[in-house]
Amino acid sequence: MKEDRFSPKRMIRMLGILISVAIYSVFLAIICKFTIDRVLVLVFINALYLPLLIAVIEMERIRGHLNRNEKSDFHQLFLCFLAAAACYVGFFFMPAYMAPVMIPVMILSCGGNELIGILGGIYFNTLLCMCSSGSFYEYAAYTMLTVLSGILLMVISQKKYKIYGCIMTVALSFAVPSIFYYISSFEINYHQYLSAGCSMILTAVFSYFFADRLYYYAKHEKERTLAEIIAENFPLVQEIKNYSEIDYAHARKVSSVAEECAKELGADDKTVAAAGFYYRIGKLEGEPFVENGVRLAEIDCFPKNVVKILSEYNGELNAISSIESAIVHIVDSIVTKFELLDKETVKNSWNHDIIIYQTLNEKSAAGLYDEANLGMNQFIKIREFLTKGADLF
């Protein structure tokens, strides 16, 4: 199975990120009435930064460090870059040293990870200070806060350390700009300290009330994706429904039964529900069914575990290698068998159980689950669930 494929959805979101960054640069150039030489400097900075940004985002995604989702479609990262750019537009109109730069960096860190948050913050700080004629000390203060905010977010996101993280964030958001301002001027300016205090209040409100919630929400991107891709309004769901009502009903049945079965075994029920629904998706494209199913799933940025189960369809190309994959295959086989038989034939409980027993024994004897780490007790649990608890009609 090929590990990664081009995804138009992911590419569109990446272009959206780059456009949001470019719009911020254009805004600064217009509002500051840049001369041609300063425009060229701005273009040069973007030419250095944007390829690095693309490379880091893609590298972190492939490594699974982008919200623990190797198949992220960059949707929430795009929204976070828009929010960060909007914050920095507002910062341009604030007095020197007052910008609460920790807030957009935390937003970017939630949308991607701490490395992307810091990289994005340094870029935005560079343009902000360059275009607002900020001093080296202002830039140094913002850069220090940028690096610290990525680290502090990890502390704030831990419930038992949240209050300590917030206290450190609030203290640093006031102390760092105040100290650097004093170093730059060697004077005590109460107006400047009042501005730093305002910045501290904004940072305190965000870090205490919103940062950990945003972090928790962002880090569960994969779980939300699993629910979204089998929702009624998802385009691929509608495509299956339009292709065949029978296949759609089959997919819904396999998904629901497999999900309940996974819960009985303590397996990943959300992954099983999604994989069960799309197990025969390759039929939309025709032969080769398995390769086409995997291709469609990767184009829509399905989570990695779902794609893997689809690649193991019926054990044709790849062996069934997990309990989740085995559950999906078993349920699909049983539901298919019941669909082929007359309801009256299997209405009798004895016939009902015999069909399930025979189907499971046939699949097991064929060695389909040898590499799935499916123990005898788990196999019996699946059988008991299907005979007693599952609604197979």
Coordinates of C-alpha atoms in Angstrom, one line a residue:
M1 CA 0.0 0.0 0.0
K2 CA 1.3 3.4 -0.9
E3 CA 1.7 5.4 2.3
D4 CA 0.6 8.8 1.1
R5 CA -1.1 10.4 -1.9
F6 CA -1.8 13.8 -3.2
S7 CA -4.9 15.3 -1.6
P8 CA -6.6 18.3 -3.3
K9 CA -8.4 19.1 0.0
R10 CA -5.1 19.3 1.8
M11 CA -3.5 21.4 -1.0
I12 CA -6.4 23.9 -0.9
R13 CA -6.0 24.4 2.9
M14 CA -2.2 24.8 2.5
L15 CA -2.8 27.5 -0.2
G16 CA -5.3 29.1 2.2
I17 CA -2.5 29.3 4.9
L18 CA -0.1 30.9 2.4
I19 CA -2.7 33.4 1.2
S20 CA -3.6 34.4 4.8
V21 CA 0.1 35.1 5.4
A22 CA 0.5 36.9 2.1
I23 CA -2.6 39.1 2.8
Y24 CA -1.0 40.1 6.1
S25 CA 2.1 41.2 4.3
V26 CA 0.1 43.1 1.7
F27 CA -1.8 44.9 4.4
L28 CA 1.4 46.0 6.1
A29 CA 2.8 47.2 2.8
I30 CA -0.3 49.3 2.0
I31 CA -0.8 50.7 5.5
C32 CA 2.9 51.7 5.8
K33 CA 3.0 53.0 2.3
F34 CA 6.2 51.0 1.5
T35 CA 8.6 52.2 -1.1
I36 CA 9.8 49.8 -3.7
D37 CA 13.0 48.8 -1.8
R38 CA 11.0 47.9 1.4
V39 CA 8.5 46.0 -0.7
L40 CA 11.4 44.0 -2.1
V41 CA 12.7 43.3 1.4
L42 CA 9.2 42.1 2.4
V43 CA 9.1 39.8 -0.7
F44 CA 12.5 38.5 0.2
I45 CA 11.4 37.6 3.8
N46 CA 8.3 35.8 2.5
A47 CA 10.4 34.0 -0.1
L48 CA 12.6 32.7 2.8
Y49 CA 9.8 31.9 5.2
L50 CA 7.0 30.4 3.1
P51 CA 8.9 27.4 1.7
L52 CA 10.2 26.7 5.2
L53 CA 6.7 26.9 6.6
I54 CA 5.4 24.5 4.0
A55 CA 8.2 22.0 4.6
V56 CA 7.8 22.1 8.4
I57 CA 4.0 21.7 8.3
E58 CA 4.2 18.7 5.9
M59 CA 7.1 17.1 7.8
E60 CA 5.2 17.4 11.1
R61 CA 2.1 15.9 9.5
I62 CA 3.9 12.9 8.0
R63 CA 5.6 12.3 11.4
G64 CA 2.2 12.3 13.1
H65 CA 3.1 15.4 15.2
L66 CA 0.3 17.5 13.8
N67 CA -2.4 16.9 16.4
R68 CA -1.6 13.2 16.3
N69 CA -3.1 13.0 12.8
E70 CA -0.9 11.9 9.9
K71 CA -3.8 12.4 7.5
S72 CA -4.8 15.9 8.7
D73 CA -6.4 18.0 6.0
F74 CA -5.1 21.3 7.6
H75 CA -8.6 22.6 8.1
Q76 CA -8.1 23.7 11.7
L77 CA -4.5 24.8 11.1
F78 CA -5.8 27.1 8.3
L79 CA -8.4 28.6 10.7
C80 CA -5.7 29.2 13.3
F81 CA -3.4 31.0 10.8
L82 CA -6.4 33.2 9.9
A83 CA -7.0 34.0 13.5
A84 CA -3.3 34.7 14.1
A85 CA -3.0 37.0 11.1
A86 CA -6.1 38.9 12.4
C87 CA -4.5 39.3 15.8
Y88 CA -1.3 40.7 14.3
V89 CA -3.3 43.2 12.2
G90 CA -4.7 44.5 15.5
F91 CA -1.3 44.5 17.1
F92 CA 0.0 46.9 14.4
F93 CA -2.2 49.7 16.0
M94 CA -1.0 49.0 19.5
P95 CA 1.8 50.9 21.3
A96 CA 5.3 49.4 21.3
Y97 CA 5.8 46.4 23.7
M98 CA 2.1 46.1 24.3
A99 CA 1.1 43.5 21.8
P100 CA 0.0 40.2 23.6
V101 CA 2.0 38.1 21.2
M102 CA 1.6 35.0 23.3
I103 CA -2.1 34.6 22.3
P104 CA -1.7 34.0 18.5
V105 CA 1.3 31.8 19.2
M106 CA -0.8 29.6 21.5
I107 CA -3.5 29.6 18.8
L108 CA -1.1 28.4 16.2
S109 CA 0.4 25.8 18.6
C110 CA -3.1 24.4 19.2
G111 CA -3.9 24.3 15.4
G112 CA -0.6 22.6 14.6
N113 CA 2.0 22.1 17.3
E114 CA 4.5 24.1 19.3
L115 CA 7.1 24.2 16.5
I116 CA 4.6 25.6 14.0
G117 CA 3.4 28.1 16.6
I118 CA 6.9 29.4 17.3
L119 CA 7.8 29.5 13.7
G120 CA 4.6 31.4 12.8
G121 CA 5.1 33.8 15.8
I122 CA 8.7 34.7 14.8
Y123 CA 7.5 35.4 11.3
F124 CA 4.6 37.6 12.3
N125 CA 6.9 39.4 14.9
T126 CA 9.5 40.1 12.3
L127 CA 7.0 41.8 9.9
L128 CA 5.3 43.6 12.8
C129 CA 8.5 45.1 14.1
M130 CA 9.9 45.8 10.7
C131 CA 6.8 47.7 9.5
S132 CA 6.0 49.5 12.8
S133 CA 9.7 50.7 13.1
G134 CA 10.0 48.6 16.2
S135 CA 13.4 48.5 17.9
F136 CA 15.6 45.5 18.3
Y137 CA 14.6 45.3 22.0
E138 CA 10.9 45.1 21.1
Y139 CA 11.6 42.4 18.6
A140 CA 13.7 40.5 21.2
A141 CA 10.9 40.8 23.8
Y142 CA 8.3 39.5 21.4
T143 CA 10.6 36.6 20.2
M144 CA 11.3 35.6 23.8
L145 CA 7.5 35.6 24.6
T146 CA 6.9 33.6 21.4
V147 CA 9.3 30.8 22.4
L148 CA 8.0 30.8 26.0
S149 CA 4.3 30.6 25.0
G150 CA 4.7 27.4 23.1
I151 CA 6.3 25.8 26.1
L152 CA 3.8 27.2 28.6
L153 CA 0.8 26.0 26.5
M154 CA 1.9 22.4 27.2
V155 CA 1.8 23.2 31.0
I156 CA -1.6 25.0 30.8
S157 CA -3.1 22.1 28.9
Q158 CA -2.4 19.8 31.8
K159 CA -5.3 20.2 34.3
K160 CA -3.3 19.8 37.5
Y161 CA -0.7 22.3 36.3
K162 CA -3.0 24.8 34.7
I163 CA -3.0 27.4 37.5
Y164 CA 0.8 27.3 37.6
G165 CA 1.1 27.7 33.9
C166 CA -1.3 30.6 33.9
I167 CA 0.6 32.4 36.7
M168 CA 3.9 32.0 34.8
T169 CA 2.3 33.2 31.5
V170 CA 0.8 36.2 33.2
A171 CA 4.0 37.1 35.0
L172 CA 6.2 36.7 31.9
S173 CA 3.7 38.6 29.6
F174 CA 4.3 41.6 31.9
A175 CA 7.9 41.2 33.0
V176 CA 9.5 40.5 29.6
P177 CA 8.4 43.6 27.7
S178 CA 8.9 45.8 30.8
I179 CA 12.5 44.6 31.2
F180 CA 13.3 45.0 27.5
Y181 CA 11.7 48.4 27.5
Y182 CA 13.9 49.5 30.4
I183 CA 17.0 48.1 28.8
S184 CA 16.3 50.1 25.6
S185 CA 15.6 53.4 27.3
F186 CA 17.0 53.2 30.9
E187 CA 14.0 55.0 32.2
I188 CA 10.9 54.2 34.1
N189 CA 7.8 55.0 32.1
Y190 CA 4.5 54.4 33.9
H191 CA 2.5 54.7 30.7
Q192 CA 4.6 51.9 29.3
Y193 CA 4.0 49.7 32.3
L194 CA 0.3 50.4 32.1
S195 CA 0.4 49.2 28.5
A196 CA 2.2 46.1 29.6
G197 CA -0.4 45.6 32.2
C198 CA -3.2 45.8 29.6
S199 CA -1.4 43.2 27.5
M200 CA -1.0 41.0 30.6
I201 CA -4.7 41.1 31.3
L202 CA -5.6 40.1 27.8
T203 CA -3.1 37.2 28.0
A204 CA -4.4 36.2 31.4
V205 CA -8.0 36.0 30.2
F206 CA -7.0 33.9 27.1
S207 CA -4.6 31.5 28.9
Y208 CA -7.0 30.8 31.8
F209 CA -10.4 30.6 30.0
F210 CA -9.6 29.5 26.4
A211 CA -6.1 28.1 25.9
D212 CA -6.6 24.6 27.5
R213 CA -10.1 24.3 25.8
L214 CA -8.7 25.2 22.4
Y215 CA -5.7 22.8 22.9
Y216 CA -8.0 19.9 23.9
Y217 CA -10.3 20.6 21.0
A218 CA -7.5 20.8 18.5
K219 CA -5.7 17.6 19.7
H220 CA -8.9 15.6 19.1
E221 CA -9.0 16.4 15.4
K222 CA -8.8 12.7 14.4
E223 CA -11.8 11.8 16.6
R224 CA -13.9 14.6 15.1
T225 CA -12.8 13.5 11.6
L226 CA -14.0 10.0 12.2
A227 CA -17.4 11.3 13.1
E228 CA -17.6 13.8 10.3
I229 CA -16.7 11.3 7.5
I230 CA -19.7 9.2 8.2
A231 CA -22.2 12.0 8.8
E232 CA -25.1 12.2 6.5
N233 CA -24.0 15.5 4.9
F234 CA -20.4 14.3 4.1
P235 CA -19.9 14.4 0.3
L236 CA -18.6 10.8 0.0
V237 CA -21.6 9.5 2.0
Q238 CA -23.9 11.2 -0.4
E239 CA -22.0 9.8 -3.3
I240 CA -22.5 6.2 -2.0
K241 CA -26.2 6.9 -1.4
N242 CA -26.6 8.2 -4.9
Y243 CA -24.6 5.3 -6.3
S244 CA -26.8 2.6 -4.7
E245 CA -29.4 2.7 -1.9
I246 CA -28.7 -1.0 -1.3
D247 CA -24.9 -0.4 -0.8
Y248 CA -25.7 2.6 1.4
A249 CA -28.0 0.6 3.6
H250 CA -25.3 -2.2 3.8
A251 CA -22.6 0.4 4.7
R252 CA -24.8 1.8 7.5
K253 CA -25.6 -1.6 8.9
V254 CA -22.0 -2.8 8.9
S255 CA -20.9 0.5 10.5
S256 CA -23.4 0.4 13.3
V257 CA -23.0 -3.4 14.1
A258 CA -19.2 -3.2 13.9
E259 CA -19.1 -0.2 16.2
E260 CA -21.2 -2.0 18.9
C261 CA -19.1 -5.1 18.5
A262 CA -15.9 -3.0 19.0
K263 CA -17.3 -1.5 22.2
E264 CA -17.9 -5.0 23.5
L265 CA -14.3 -5.9 22.9
G266 CA -12.8 -2.6 24.1
A267 CA -11.5 -1.9 20.6
D268 CA -11.4 1.5 18.8
D269 CA -15.1 1.8 18.0
K270 CA -15.0 5.1 16.2
T271 CA -12.3 3.8 13.7
V272 CA -14.3 0.6 13.3
A273 CA -17.5 2.6 12.6
A274 CA -15.8 4.6 9.8
A275 CA -14.0 1.7 8.3
G276 CA -17.1 -0.4 8.4
F277 CA -19.1 2.2 6.5
Y278 CA -16.4 2.6 3.8
Y279 CA -15.3 -1.0 3.6
R280 CA -16.6 -1.5 0.1
I281 CA -16.1 2.0 -1.2
G282 CA -13.9 0.7 -4.0
K283 CA -17.1 -0.3 -5.8
L284 CA -17.6 3.4 -6.7
E285 CA -14.6 3.3 -9.0
G286 CA -14.7 -0.3 -10.1
E287 CA -11.7 -2.7 -10.3
P288 CA -9.2 -2.8 -8.7
F289 CA -11.6 -2.4 -5.8
V290 CA -9.0 -2.3 -2.9
E291 CA -6.6 0.2 -4.6
N292 CA -9.4 2.4 -5.6
G293 CA -11.0 2.4 -2.2
V294 CA -7.7 3.4 -0.6
R295 CA -7.2 6.1 -3.2
L296 CA -10.6 7.6 -2.5
A297 CA -10.0 7.5 1.3
E298 CA -6.6 9.2 1.0
I299 CA -7.9 11.9 -1.3
D300 CA -10.4 12.8 1.5
C301 CA -7.7 12.6 4.2
F302 CA -9.2 9.8 6.1
P303 CA -7.3 8.9 9.3
K304 CA -4.5 6.5 8.8
N305 CA -6.0 3.5 10.8
V306 CA -9.2 3.7 8.6
V307 CA -7.1 3.7 5.4
K308 CA -5.1 0.7 6.7
I309 CA -8.3 -1.3 7.3
L310 CA -9.6 -0.5 3.8
S311 CA -6.3 -1.7 2.4
E312 CA -6.9 -5.0 4.1
Y313 CA -10.3 -5.6 2.6
N314 CA -11.0 -9.3 2.6
G315 CA -7.3 -9.9 3.1
E316 CA -6.8 -9.6 -0.7
L317 CA -3.8 -7.3 -0.9
N318 CA -2.7 -7.1 2.7
A319 CA -3.3 -9.4 5.6
I320 CA -5.9 -8.4 8.2
S321 CA -3.5 -7.1 10.9
S322 CA -5.6 -5.7 13.8
I323 CA -8.6 -6.5 15.9
E324 CA -10.4 -3.5 14.4
S325 CA -9.8 -4.8 10.9
A326 CA -11.0 -8.3 11.9
I327 CA -14.2 -6.9 13.4
V328 CA -15.0 -5.0 10.3
H329 CA -14.3 -8.0 8.0
I330 CA -16.4 -10.4 10.2
V331 CA -19.4 -8.1 10.4
D332 CA -19.2 -7.3 6.7
S333 CA -19.2 -11.0 5.9
I334 CA -22.1 -11.8 8.2
V335 CA -24.2 -8.9 7.1
T336 CA -23.6 -9.8 3.4
K337 CA -24.6 -13.4 4.1
F338 CA -27.8 -12.3 5.8
E339 CA -28.6 -10.0 2.8
L340 CA -28.3 -12.9 0.4
L341 CA -30.7 -15.1 2.3
D342 CA -34.4 -14.8 2.6
K343 CA -35.5 -13.2 5.9
E344 CA -37.9 -16.1 6.6
T345 CA -35.0 -18.5 6.2
V346 CA -33.0 -16.9 9.0
K347 CA -35.9 -15.7 11.1
N348 CA -35.7 -19.0 13.1
S349 CA -33.1 -18.5 15.8
W350 CA -31.5 -21.9 15.1
N351 CA -30.9 -21.0 11.4
H352 CA -29.7 -17.5 12.5
D353 CA -27.1 -18.9 14.8
I354 CA -25.9 -21.7 12.5
I355 CA -25.3 -19.1 9.7
I356 CA -23.2 -17.0 12.0
Y357 CA -21.2 -20.0 13.3
Q358 CA -20.6 -21.4 9.9
T359 CA -19.4 -18.1 8.4
L360 CA -17.1 -17.4 11.3
N361 CA -15.6 -20.9 11.2
E362 CA -15.0 -20.7 7.4
K363 CA -13.2 -17.3 7.7
S364 CA -11.2 -18.5 10.7
A365 CA -10.2 -21.8 9.1
A366 CA -9.0 -19.8 6.0
G367 CA -6.4 -18.1 8.3
L368 CA -7.7 -14.6 7.6
Y369 CA -7.3 -13.5 11.2
D370 CA -3.9 -15.2 11.9
E371 CA -2.1 -11.8 12.0
A372 CA -4.9 -9.8 13.7
N373 CA -3.9 -10.7 17.3
L374 CA -7.4 -11.9 17.8
G375 CA -7.5 -14.3 20.8
M376 CA -9.9 -17.1 21.3
N377 CA -11.8 -15.3 24.0
Q378 CA -12.2 -12.2 21.8
F379 CA -13.4 -14.5 18.9
I380 CA -16.0 -16.0 21.2
K381 CA -17.1 -12.6 22.4
I382 CA -17.6 -11.5 18.8
R383 CA -19.6 -14.7 18.1
E384 CA -21.7 -14.2 21.2
F385 CA -22.4 -10.6 20.4
L386 CA -23.5 -11.4 16.8
T387 CA -25.8 -14.3 17.9
K388 CA -27.4 -12.6 20.8
G389 CA -26.9 -8.8 20.7
A390 CA -26.6 -7.7 17.1
D391 CA -29.4 -6.4 14.9
L392 CA -28.4 -7.9 11.6
F393 CA -31.5 -7.1 9.6

